[in-house]
Amino acid sequence: MKRSFVPGIIDVTRVSDADEIRKLVEDQRLDRKFDSRWPLLNAVFLRRVLQALSFGGHRFPTLRAREDDERAGNQSALWNQLNRRAAALNAANPDVGSLAQWVVGSGSDEELGILTQQAIGRLFVETYTSDSESWKAARLLASAPQAKGLSKFSPRFRRKVVRAKELLAAKVNGDLAGVHGTGVAIHNVVKGFHRMRQLYRDITVRKQASADAIVAECLSAPAMVLRQATENGSAPGCPYRKGAIFLLELAAAQTKANAMDMVFLERAWSRCPADRWVPALFQSVWKSANIGNP
């Protein structure tokens, strides 16, 4: 853990150790209520993140609290829905076929983004169609919480982010889980397909690696997730105060310890509802790419 602490100014702890992250995720005093706006820089940081990842006065599901019953119910329902979709994925699925063609071929980064966004969007709206504008909106939305310099305070930049969310929301009938999927979570899936193309081009890997091994290579955790202390407490070796922010650096933790549970946090209350669908998509695309290409 690495804590930045100046009384009244900042109280932020970065955590990149998988074991420490597991313990913190289980800590009932660390939540996503985000109702404490002190110290000063904590408030500025939270305001920027919550502004970027909210729409129509509502936060994205990934920023809603543990005890939010609506969030929990929607998350469970989406998990069940995506599990059914995962079980039905195969080479006959048109999105699987298109993505497999990209892996085998020489399509552009934009083409991959559009194809991946379309596959995710159709989990929410069967007729979802992606294009260069919706993919551009996804890239803009993903950049918004990390915007640096004066741009993050620019009214012009904020308007662009709002328009991006409006476009993405319209395509999924306002479903904020769909906006998050097609605008934020999508980028780790795209990253996985880039890795898959690299693996496919290695003939030895193509001949010898199992589909499960390929999937494991393609899965990557989000860069980080946020928690905030709802009261004073103590983590192993790190006492904390109410309002303290914890940046759980999942991607770094996965890389350091090959901790695959960091990818979806599937043991936690906040697990990703796509923890079975994404691996199933990768596996189906890999198998489809290898049909007739031993």
PDB file of C-alpha atoms in Angstrom:
ATOM      1  CA  MET A   1       0.000   0.000   0.000  1.00  0.00           C
ATOM      2  CA  LYS A   2       1.104   3.537  -0.721  1.00  0.00           C
ATOM      3  CA  ARG A   3      -0.726   6.278   1.133  1.00  0.00           C
ATOM      4  CA  SER A   4      -0.803   9.968   0.212  1.00  0.00           C
ATOM      5  CA  PHE A   5      -1.973  11.829   3.297  1.00  0.00           C
ATOM      6  CA  VAL A   6      -1.989  15.513   4.196  1.00  0.00           C
ATOM      7  CA  PRO A   7      -4.615  16.409   6.839  1.00  0.00           C
ATOM      8  CA  GLY A   8      -7.501  18.290   5.281  1.00  0.00           C
ATOM      9  CA  ILE A   9      -5.954  18.091   1.819  1.00  0.00           C
ATOM     10  CA  ILE A  10      -5.686  14.477   0.628  1.00  0.00           C
ATOM     11  CA  ASP A  11      -6.107  10.928   1.928  1.00  0.00           C
ATOM     12  CA  VAL A  12      -5.667   8.409  -0.883  1.00  0.00           C
ATOM     13  CA  THR A  13      -4.155   4.923  -0.715  1.00  0.00           C
ATOM     14  CA  ARG A  14      -3.033   2.971  -3.766  1.00  0.00           C
ATOM     15  CA  VAL A  15      -3.085  -0.813  -3.451  1.00  0.00           C
ATOM     16  CA  SER A  16      -1.555  -3.164  -6.019  1.00  0.00           C
ATOM     17  CA  ASP A  17      -1.065  -6.330  -3.960  1.00  0.00           C
ATOM     18  CA  ALA A  18      -3.655  -9.005  -4.748  1.00  0.00           C
ATOM     19  CA  ASP A  19      -3.926 -10.325  -1.175  1.00  0.00           C
ATOM     20  CA  GLU A  20      -4.396  -6.827   0.208  1.00  0.00           C
ATOM     21  CA  ILE A  21      -7.022  -6.049  -2.425  1.00  0.00           C
ATOM     22  CA  ARG A  22      -8.966  -9.203  -1.538  1.00  0.00           C
ATOM     23  CA  LYS A  23      -9.077  -8.167   2.122  1.00  0.00           C
ATOM     24  CA  LEU A  24     -10.072  -4.598   1.335  1.00  0.00           C
ATOM     25  CA  VAL A  25     -12.868  -5.694  -0.999  1.00  0.00           C
ATOM     26  CA  GLU A  26     -14.316  -7.751   1.868  1.00  0.00           C
ATOM     27  CA  ASP A  27     -14.053  -4.863   4.355  1.00  0.00           C
ATOM     28  CA  GLN A  28     -17.615  -3.746   5.123  1.00  0.00           C
ATOM     29  CA  ARG A  29     -16.371  -0.236   5.923  1.00  0.00           C
ATOM     30  CA  LEU A  30     -15.100   0.318   2.380  1.00  0.00           C
ATOM     31  CA  ASP A  31     -17.911   0.983  -0.060  1.00  0.00           C
ATOM     32  CA  ARG A  32     -19.053   2.872  -3.136  1.00  0.00           C
ATOM     33  CA  LYS A  33     -21.377   5.283  -1.367  1.00  0.00           C
ATOM     34  CA  PHE A  34     -18.953   8.143  -2.050  1.00  0.00           C
ATOM     35  CA  ASP A  35     -20.922  10.422   0.267  1.00  0.00           C
ATOM     36  CA  SER A  36     -17.929  11.921   2.087  1.00  0.00           C
ATOM     37  CA  ARG A  37     -16.419  14.892   0.231  1.00  0.00           C
ATOM     38  CA  TRP A  38     -13.454  15.550   2.498  1.00  0.00           C
ATOM     39  CA  PRO A  39     -10.439  16.006   2.393  1.00  0.00           C
ATOM     40  CA  LEU A  40     -10.357  18.662  -0.314  1.00  0.00           C
ATOM     41  CA  LEU A  41      -8.515  16.828  -3.108  1.00  0.00           C
ATOM     42  CA  ASN A  42     -10.519  13.667  -2.438  1.00  0.00           C
ATOM     43  CA  ALA A  43     -13.647  15.702  -3.144  1.00  0.00           C
ATOM     44  CA  VAL A  44     -12.227  17.113  -6.377  1.00  0.00           C
ATOM     45  CA  PHE A  45     -11.212  13.642  -7.563  1.00  0.00           C
ATOM     46  CA  LEU A  46     -14.559  12.041  -6.708  1.00  0.00           C
ATOM     47  CA  ARG A  47     -16.515  14.846  -8.332  1.00  0.00           C
ATOM     48  CA  ARG A  48     -14.639  14.329 -11.582  1.00  0.00           C
ATOM     49  CA  VAL A  49     -15.075  10.543 -11.592  1.00  0.00           C
ATOM     50  CA  LEU A  50     -18.746  10.641 -10.626  1.00  0.00           C
ATOM     51  CA  GLN A  51     -19.476  13.315 -13.219  1.00  0.00           C
ATOM     52  CA  ALA A  52     -17.856  11.252 -15.945  1.00  0.00           C
ATOM     53  CA  LEU A  53     -19.477   7.964 -14.957  1.00  0.00           C
ATOM     54  CA  SER A  54     -23.029   9.136 -14.359  1.00  0.00           C
ATOM     55  CA  PHE A  55     -25.861   9.920 -16.736  1.00  0.00           C
ATOM     56  CA  GLY A  56     -29.267  11.469 -16.265  1.00  0.00           C
ATOM     57  CA  GLY A  57     -28.593  12.012 -12.574  1.00  0.00           C
ATOM     58  CA  HIS A  58     -27.744   8.360 -11.956  1.00  0.00           C
ATOM     59  CA  ARG A  59     -24.381   6.721 -11.407  1.00  0.00           C
ATOM     60  CA  PHE A  60     -23.221   3.835 -13.534  1.00  0.00           C
ATOM     61  CA  PRO A  61     -23.819   0.488 -11.738  1.00  0.00           C
ATOM     62  CA  THR A  62     -20.093   0.129 -11.029  1.00  0.00           C
ATOM     63  CA  LEU A  63     -20.243   3.190  -8.763  1.00  0.00           C
ATOM     64  CA  ARG A  64     -23.291   2.245  -6.716  1.00  0.00           C
ATOM     65  CA  ALA A  65     -23.172   1.129  -3.097  1.00  0.00           C
ATOM     66  CA  ARG A  66     -23.006  -2.331  -1.586  1.00  0.00           C
ATOM     67  CA  GLU A  67     -26.370  -1.936   0.182  1.00  0.00           C
ATOM     68  CA  ASP A  68     -28.158  -0.504  -2.853  1.00  0.00           C
ATOM     69  CA  ASP A  69     -30.912  -3.097  -3.321  1.00  0.00           C
ATOM     70  CA  GLU A  70     -31.769  -1.957  -6.833  1.00  0.00           C
ATOM     71  CA  ARG A  71     -28.130  -2.242  -7.853  1.00  0.00           C
ATOM     72  CA  ALA A  72     -27.863  -5.722  -6.359  1.00  0.00           C
ATOM     73  CA  GLY A  73     -31.050  -6.921  -8.047  1.00  0.00           C
ATOM     74  CA  ASN A  74     -30.087  -5.549 -11.440  1.00  0.00           C
ATOM     75  CA  GLN A  75     -26.579  -6.969 -11.126  1.00  0.00           C
ATOM     76  CA  SER A  76     -27.901 -10.438 -10.322  1.00  0.00           C
ATOM     77  CA  ALA A  77     -30.433 -10.339 -13.156  1.00  0.00           C
ATOM     78  CA  LEU A  78     -27.783  -9.225 -15.648  1.00  0.00           C
ATOM     79  CA  TRP A  79     -25.392 -11.931 -14.439  1.00  0.00           C
ATOM     80  CA  ASN A  80     -28.029 -14.603 -15.075  1.00  0.00           C
ATOM     81  CA  GLN A  81     -28.878 -13.129 -18.476  1.00  0.00           C
ATOM     82  CA  LEU A  82     -25.241 -13.012 -19.568  1.00  0.00           C
ATOM     83  CA  ASN A  83     -24.642 -16.558 -18.345  1.00  0.00           C
ATOM     84  CA  ARG A  84     -27.427 -17.767 -20.626  1.00  0.00           C
ATOM     85  CA  ARG A  85     -25.916 -15.835 -23.519  1.00  0.00           C
ATOM     86  CA  ALA A  86     -22.478 -17.258 -22.731  1.00  0.00           C
ATOM     87  CA  ALA A  87     -23.785 -20.812 -22.916  1.00  0.00           C
ATOM     88  CA  ALA A  88     -25.226 -20.125 -26.380  1.00  0.00           C
ATOM     89  CA  LEU A  89     -22.058 -18.654 -27.924  1.00  0.00           C
ATOM     90  CA  ASN A  90     -20.551 -20.624 -30.807  1.00  0.00           C
ATOM     91  CA  ALA A  91     -19.042 -20.184 -34.262  1.00  0.00           C
ATOM     92  CA  ALA A  92     -22.503 -19.708 -35.783  1.00  0.00           C
ATOM     93  CA  ASN A  93     -22.946 -16.436 -33.905  1.00  0.00           C
ATOM     94  CA  PRO A  94     -22.376 -13.604 -36.426  1.00  0.00           C
ATOM     95  CA  ASP A  95     -20.455 -11.473 -33.919  1.00  0.00           C
ATOM     96  CA  VAL A  96     -18.165 -14.402 -33.123  1.00  0.00           C
ATOM     97  CA  GLY A  97     -17.557 -14.914 -36.836  1.00  0.00           C
ATOM     98  CA  SER A  98     -16.779 -11.248 -37.482  1.00  0.00           C
ATOM     99  CA  LEU A  99     -14.381 -11.044 -34.557  1.00  0.00           C
ATOM    100  CA  ALA A 100     -12.665 -14.266 -35.638  1.00  0.00           C
ATOM    101  CA  GLN A 101     -12.141 -12.778 -39.095  1.00  0.00           C
ATOM    102  CA  TRP A 102     -10.515  -9.755 -37.484  1.00  0.00           C
ATOM    103  CA  VAL A 103      -8.179 -11.985 -35.435  1.00  0.00           C
ATOM    104  CA  VAL A 104      -7.130 -13.914 -38.538  1.00  0.00           C
ATOM    105  CA  GLY A 105      -6.941 -10.913 -40.866  1.00  0.00           C
ATOM    106  CA  SER A 106      -5.466  -7.443 -40.917  1.00  0.00           C
ATOM    107  CA  GLY A 107      -8.414  -5.263 -39.933  1.00  0.00           C
ATOM    108  CA  SER A 108      -7.847  -1.908 -38.242  1.00  0.00           C
ATOM    109  CA  ASP A 109      -8.062  -1.002 -34.570  1.00  0.00           C
ATOM    110  CA  GLU A 110     -11.238   0.948 -35.307  1.00  0.00           C
ATOM    111  CA  GLU A 111     -12.794  -2.074 -36.980  1.00  0.00           C
ATOM    112  CA  LEU A 112     -12.091  -4.161 -33.881  1.00  0.00           C
ATOM    113  CA  GLY A 113     -13.604  -1.509 -31.630  1.00  0.00           C
ATOM    114  CA  ILE A 114     -16.761  -1.369 -33.711  1.00  0.00           C
ATOM    115  CA  LEU A 115     -17.118  -5.164 -33.846  1.00  0.00           C
ATOM    116  CA  THR A 116     -16.551  -5.562 -30.105  1.00  0.00           C
ATOM    117  CA  GLN A 117     -18.951  -2.762 -29.240  1.00  0.00           C
ATOM    118  CA  GLN A 118     -21.589  -4.364 -31.416  1.00  0.00           C
ATOM    119  CA  ALA A 119     -21.154  -7.753 -29.730  1.00  0.00           C
ATOM    120  CA  ILE A 120     -21.529  -6.171 -26.293  1.00  0.00           C
ATOM    121  CA  GLY A 121     -24.355  -3.870 -27.339  1.00  0.00           C
ATOM    122  CA  ARG A 122     -26.423  -6.812 -28.569  1.00  0.00           C
ATOM    123  CA  LEU A 123     -26.496  -8.152 -25.030  1.00  0.00           C
ATOM    124  CA  PHE A 124     -28.785  -5.215 -24.270  1.00  0.00           C
ATOM    125  CA  VAL A 125     -30.514  -4.523 -27.595  1.00  0.00           C
ATOM    126  CA  GLU A 126     -30.699  -7.340 -30.135  1.00  0.00           C
ATOM    127  CA  THR A 127     -30.555  -4.948 -33.089  1.00  0.00           C
ATOM    128  CA  TYR A 128     -27.633  -2.891 -31.747  1.00  0.00           C
ATOM    129  CA  THR A 129     -25.408  -1.594 -34.531  1.00  0.00           C
ATOM    130  CA  SER A 130     -22.076   0.045 -33.815  1.00  0.00           C
ATOM    131  CA  ASP A 131     -20.267   2.547 -36.029  1.00  0.00           C
ATOM    132  CA  SER A 132     -17.277   4.865 -35.975  1.00  0.00           C
ATOM    133  CA  GLU A 133     -19.192   7.511 -34.022  1.00  0.00           C
ATOM    134  CA  SER A 134     -20.268   5.184 -31.224  1.00  0.00           C
ATOM    135  CA  TRP A 135     -16.752   3.753 -30.992  1.00  0.00           C
ATOM    136  CA  LYS A 136     -15.350   7.287 -30.822  1.00  0.00           C
ATOM    137  CA  ALA A 137     -17.818   8.012 -28.021  1.00  0.00           C
ATOM    138  CA  ALA A 138     -16.574   4.961 -26.113  1.00  0.00           C
ATOM    139  CA  ARG A 139     -12.968   6.079 -26.393  1.00  0.00           C
ATOM    140  CA  LEU A 140     -13.871   9.562 -25.204  1.00  0.00           C
ATOM    141  CA  LEU A 141     -15.876   8.263 -22.249  1.00  0.00           C
ATOM    142  CA  ALA A 142     -13.051   5.968 -21.143  1.00  0.00           C
ATOM    143  CA  SER A 143     -10.626   8.879 -21.186  1.00  0.00           C
ATOM    144  CA  ALA A 144     -12.846  11.247 -19.195  1.00  0.00           C
ATOM    145  CA  PRO A 145     -11.988  10.139 -15.613  1.00  0.00           C
ATOM    146  CA  GLN A 146      -8.260  10.230 -16.434  1.00  0.00           C
ATOM    147  CA  ALA A 147      -8.270  13.556 -18.298  1.00  0.00           C
ATOM    148  CA  LYS A 148      -5.217  15.603 -17.372  1.00  0.00           C
ATOM    149  CA  GLY A 149      -4.299  19.252 -17.315  1.00  0.00           C
ATOM    150  CA  LEU A 150      -6.756  22.028 -17.981  1.00  0.00           C
ATOM    151  CA  SER A 151      -8.788  19.910 -20.397  1.00  0.00           C
ATOM    152  CA  LYS A 152     -10.592  18.171 -17.540  1.00  0.00           C
ATOM    153  CA  PHE A 153     -12.026  21.531 -16.434  1.00  0.00           C
ATOM    154  CA  SER A 154     -12.920  22.675 -19.941  1.00  0.00           C
ATOM    155  CA  PRO A 155     -16.661  23.201 -20.574  1.00  0.00           C
ATOM    156  CA  ARG A 156     -16.057  22.112 -24.166  1.00  0.00           C
ATOM    157  CA  PHE A 157     -14.559  18.796 -23.043  1.00  0.00           C
ATOM    158  CA  ARG A 158     -17.396  18.223 -20.594  1.00  0.00           C
ATOM    159  CA  ARG A 159     -19.978  18.854 -23.313  1.00  0.00           C
ATOM    160  CA  LYS A 160     -18.227  16.332 -25.543  1.00  0.00           C
ATOM    161  CA  VAL A 161     -18.375  13.738 -22.756  1.00  0.00           C
ATOM    162  CA  VAL A 162     -22.079  14.428 -22.195  1.00  0.00           C
ATOM    163  CA  ARG A 163     -22.789  14.009 -25.917  1.00  0.00           C
ATOM    164  CA  ALA A 164     -20.824  10.754 -25.937  1.00  0.00           C
ATOM    165  CA  LYS A 165     -22.936   9.394 -23.084  1.00  0.00           C
ATOM    166  CA  GLU A 166     -26.133  10.564 -24.775  1.00  0.00           C
ATOM    167  CA  LEU A 167     -25.182   8.704 -27.941  1.00  0.00           C
ATOM    168  CA  LEU A 168     -24.241   5.504 -26.105  1.00  0.00           C
ATOM    169  CA  ALA A 169     -27.327   5.645 -23.879  1.00  0.00           C
ATOM    170  CA  ALA A 170     -29.679   6.117 -26.825  1.00  0.00           C
ATOM    171  CA  LYS A 171     -28.352   2.946 -28.424  1.00  0.00           C
ATOM    172  CA  VAL A 172     -29.187   0.818 -25.343  1.00  0.00           C
ATOM    173  CA  ASN A 173     -32.482   2.507 -24.447  1.00  0.00           C
ATOM    174  CA  GLY A 174     -30.945   4.272 -21.466  1.00  0.00           C
ATOM    175  CA  ASP A 175     -29.669   1.118 -19.741  1.00  0.00           C
ATOM    176  CA  LEU A 176     -26.671   2.341 -17.731  1.00  0.00           C
ATOM    177  CA  ALA A 177     -25.200  -1.153 -17.531  1.00  0.00           C
ATOM    178  CA  GLY A 178     -25.268  -1.093 -21.317  1.00  0.00           C
ATOM    179  CA  VAL A 179     -23.599   2.323 -21.418  1.00  0.00           C
ATOM    180  CA  HIS A 180     -20.879   1.052 -19.097  1.00  0.00           C
ATOM    181  CA  GLY A 181     -20.446  -2.117 -21.139  1.00  0.00           C
ATOM    182  CA  THR A 182     -20.239  -0.407 -24.531  1.00  0.00           C
ATOM    183  CA  GLY A 183     -18.356   2.650 -23.308  1.00  0.00           C
ATOM    184  CA  VAL A 184     -16.059   1.605 -20.470  1.00  0.00           C
ATOM    185  CA  ALA A 185     -15.722  -2.153 -19.931  1.00  0.00           C
ATOM    186  CA  ILE A 186     -15.366  -2.694 -23.681  1.00  0.00           C
ATOM    187  CA  HIS A 187     -11.762  -1.508 -23.678  1.00  0.00           C
ATOM    188  CA  ASN A 188     -10.423  -4.520 -21.765  1.00  0.00           C
ATOM    189  CA  VAL A 189     -12.232  -6.820 -24.197  1.00  0.00           C
ATOM    190  CA  VAL A 190     -10.672  -4.978 -27.132  1.00  0.00           C
ATOM    191  CA  LYS A 191      -7.288  -5.327 -25.445  1.00  0.00           C
ATOM    192  CA  GLY A 192      -7.905  -9.067 -25.188  1.00  0.00           C
ATOM    193  CA  PHE A 193      -8.581  -9.404 -28.914  1.00  0.00           C
ATOM    194  CA  HIS A 194      -5.372  -7.549 -29.726  1.00  0.00           C
ATOM    195  CA  ARG A 195      -3.555 -10.121 -27.597  1.00  0.00           C
ATOM    196  CA  MET A 196      -5.443 -12.936 -29.333  1.00  0.00           C
ATOM    197  CA  ARG A 197      -4.289 -11.734 -32.745  1.00  0.00           C
ATOM    198  CA  GLN A 198      -0.680 -11.779 -31.514  1.00  0.00           C
ATOM    199  CA  LEU A 199      -1.101 -15.332 -30.251  1.00  0.00           C
ATOM    200  CA  TYR A 200      -2.798 -16.455 -33.455  1.00  0.00           C
ATOM    201  CA  ARG A 201       0.151 -15.302 -35.529  1.00  0.00           C
ATOM    202  CA  ASP A 202       2.476 -17.597 -33.573  1.00  0.00           C
ATOM    203  CA  ILE A 203       2.026 -20.941 -35.344  1.00  0.00           C
ATOM    204  CA  THR A 204       3.471 -22.906 -32.416  1.00  0.00           C
ATOM    205  CA  VAL A 205       0.993 -21.348 -30.012  1.00  0.00           C
ATOM    206  CA  ARG A 206      -1.837 -21.944 -32.444  1.00  0.00           C
ATOM    207  CA  LYS A 207      -1.006 -25.641 -32.667  1.00  0.00           C
ATOM    208  CA  GLN A 208      -0.167 -26.363 -29.046  1.00  0.00           C
ATOM    209  CA  ALA A 209      -2.076 -24.009 -26.744  1.00  0.00           C
ATOM    210  CA  SER A 210      -5.479 -25.013 -25.425  1.00  0.00           C
ATOM    211  CA  ALA A 211      -8.437 -22.687 -25.824  1.00  0.00           C
ATOM    212  CA  ASP A 212      -8.517 -22.236 -22.044  1.00  0.00           C
ATOM    213  CA  ALA A 213      -4.875 -21.142 -22.037  1.00  0.00           C
ATOM    214  CA  ILE A 214      -5.580 -18.620 -24.783  1.00  0.00           C
ATOM    215  CA  VAL A 215      -8.537 -17.213 -22.858  1.00  0.00           C
ATOM    216  CA  ALA A 216      -6.373 -16.783 -19.759  1.00  0.00           C
ATOM    217  CA  GLU A 217      -3.817 -14.892 -21.845  1.00  0.00           C
ATOM    218  CA  CYS A 218      -6.503 -12.565 -23.209  1.00  0.00           C
ATOM    219  CA  LEU A 219      -8.217 -11.669 -19.944  1.00  0.00           C
ATOM    220  CA  SER A 220      -7.098  -8.465 -18.274  1.00  0.00           C
ATOM    221  CA  ALA A 221      -8.347  -6.689 -15.187  1.00  0.00           C
ATOM    222  CA  PRO A 222      -9.540  -3.079 -15.113  1.00  0.00           C
ATOM    223  CA  ALA A 223      -6.788  -0.614 -14.298  1.00  0.00           C
ATOM    224  CA  MET A 224      -8.419   0.205 -10.969  1.00  0.00           C
ATOM    225  CA  VAL A 225     -11.636   0.384  -8.994  1.00  0.00           C
ATOM    226  CA  LEU A 226     -12.524   2.798  -6.206  1.00  0.00           C
ATOM    227  CA  ARG A 227     -13.636   2.388  -2.623  1.00  0.00           C
ATOM    228  CA  GLN A 228     -14.159   4.952   0.121  1.00  0.00           C
ATOM    229  CA  ALA A 229     -14.110   4.485   3.884  1.00  0.00           C
ATOM    230  CA  THR A 230     -17.532   5.062   5.423  1.00  0.00           C
ATOM    231  CA  GLU A 231     -16.005   5.191   8.923  1.00  0.00           C
ATOM    232  CA  ASN A 232     -12.637   5.007  10.633  1.00  0.00           C
ATOM    233  CA  GLY A 233     -10.989   1.618  10.471  1.00  0.00           C
ATOM    234  CA  SER A 234      -7.829  -0.317   9.837  1.00  0.00           C
ATOM    235  CA  ALA A 235      -6.561  -2.486   7.022  1.00  0.00           C
ATOM    236  CA  PRO A 236      -3.468  -4.692   7.454  1.00  0.00           C
ATOM    237  CA  GLY A 237      -0.700  -2.219   8.234  1.00  0.00           C
ATOM    238  CA  CYS A 238      -2.829   0.776   7.250  1.00  0.00           C
ATOM    239  CA  PRO A 239      -5.215   2.594   9.600  1.00  0.00           C
ATOM    240  CA  TYR A 240      -7.651   4.784   7.699  1.00  0.00           C
ATOM    241  CA  ARG A 241     -10.136   7.555   8.362  1.00  0.00           C
ATOM    242  CA  LYS A 242     -13.667   8.142   7.173  1.00  0.00           C
ATOM    243  CA  GLY A 243     -13.551   9.632   3.684  1.00  0.00           C
ATOM    244  CA  ALA A 244     -10.265   7.995   2.731  1.00  0.00           C
ATOM    245  CA  ILE A 245     -10.171   6.806  -0.874  1.00  0.00           C
ATOM    246  CA  PHE A 246      -8.657   3.484  -1.879  1.00  0.00           C
ATOM    247  CA  LEU A 247      -7.512   2.984  -5.457  1.00  0.00           C
ATOM    248  CA  LEU A 248      -7.467  -0.783  -5.961  1.00  0.00           C
ATOM    249  CA  GLU A 249      -5.070  -1.298  -8.864  1.00  0.00           C
ATOM    250  CA  LEU A 250      -6.445  -4.558 -10.216  1.00  0.00           C
ATOM    251  CA  ALA A 251      -4.423  -4.702 -13.432  1.00  0.00           C
ATOM    252  CA  ALA A 252      -1.126  -4.276 -11.595  1.00  0.00           C
ATOM    253  CA  ALA A 253      -2.144  -6.899  -9.033  1.00  0.00           C
ATOM    254  CA  GLN A 254      -3.078  -9.378 -11.761  1.00  0.00           C
ATOM    255  CA  THR A 255       0.241  -8.867 -13.534  1.00  0.00           C
ATOM    256  CA  LYS A 256       2.384  -9.148 -10.404  1.00  0.00           C
ATOM    257  CA  ALA A 257       0.881 -12.360  -9.068  1.00  0.00           C
ATOM    258  CA  ASN A 258      -0.988 -13.853 -12.033  1.00  0.00           C
ATOM    259  CA  ALA A 259      -4.055 -13.278  -9.864  1.00  0.00           C
ATOM    260  CA  MET A 260      -6.855 -14.053 -12.291  1.00  0.00           C
ATOM    261  CA  ASP A 261      -9.560 -13.290  -9.723  1.00  0.00           C
ATOM    262  CA  MET A 262      -8.633  -9.618 -10.124  1.00  0.00           C
ATOM    263  CA  VAL A 263     -10.148  -9.624 -13.627  1.00  0.00           C
ATOM    264  CA  PHE A 264     -13.788  -9.856 -12.548  1.00  0.00           C
ATOM    265  CA  LEU A 265     -13.618  -9.860  -8.716  1.00  0.00           C
ATOM    266  CA  GLU A 266     -16.011 -12.772  -8.988  1.00  0.00           C
ATOM    267  CA  ARG A 267     -15.783 -13.583  -5.261  1.00  0.00           C
ATOM    268  CA  ALA A 268     -16.876 -10.088  -4.258  1.00  0.00           C
ATOM    269  CA  TRP A 269     -20.267  -8.420  -3.904  1.00  0.00           C
ATOM    270  CA  SER A 270     -19.252  -6.149  -6.772  1.00  0.00           C
ATOM    271  CA  ARG A 271     -18.325  -8.903  -9.219  1.00  0.00           C
ATOM    272  CA  CYS A 272     -18.600  -8.167 -12.913  1.00  0.00           C
ATOM    273  CA  PRO A 273     -21.812  -9.669 -14.370  1.00  0.00           C
ATOM    274  CA  ALA A 274     -19.855 -10.669 -17.498  1.00  0.00           C
ATOM    275  CA  ASP A 275     -17.431 -12.955 -15.654  1.00  0.00           C
ATOM    276  CA  ARG A 276     -18.581 -15.932 -17.735  1.00  0.00           C
ATOM    277  CA  TRP A 277     -19.654 -14.204 -20.920  1.00  0.00           C
ATOM    278  CA  VAL A 278     -16.305 -12.565 -21.714  1.00  0.00           C
ATOM    279  CA  PRO A 279     -14.286 -15.815 -21.373  1.00  0.00           C
ATOM    280  CA  ALA A 280     -16.937 -17.613 -23.437  1.00  0.00           C
ATOM    281  CA  LEU A 281     -16.669 -14.944 -26.144  1.00  0.00           C
ATOM    282  CA  PHE A 282     -12.878 -15.224 -26.257  1.00  0.00           C
ATOM    283  CA  GLN A 283     -13.049 -19.005 -26.413  1.00  0.00           C
ATOM    284  CA  SER A 284     -15.670 -19.036 -29.170  1.00  0.00           C
ATOM    285  CA  VAL A 285     -13.751 -16.496 -31.256  1.00  0.00           C
ATOM    286  CA  TRP A 286     -10.471 -18.400 -30.848  1.00  0.00           C
ATOM    287  CA  LYS A 287     -12.069 -21.690 -31.883  1.00  0.00           C
ATOM    288  CA  SER A 288     -13.795 -20.037 -34.824  1.00  0.00           C
ATOM    289  CA  ALA A 289     -10.527 -18.425 -35.944  1.00  0.00           C
ATOM    290  CA  ASN A 290      -8.869 -21.831 -35.977  1.00  0.00           C
ATOM    291  CA  ILE A 291     -11.494 -23.626 -38.043  1.00  0.00           C
ATOM    292  CA  GLY A 292      -9.651 -24.705 -41.172  1.00  0.00           C
ATOM    293  CA  ASN A 293      -6.437 -23.077 -39.935  1.00  0.00           C
ATOM    294  CA  PRO A 294      -4.533 -25.754 -38.028  1.00  0.00           C
TER     295      PRO A 294
END
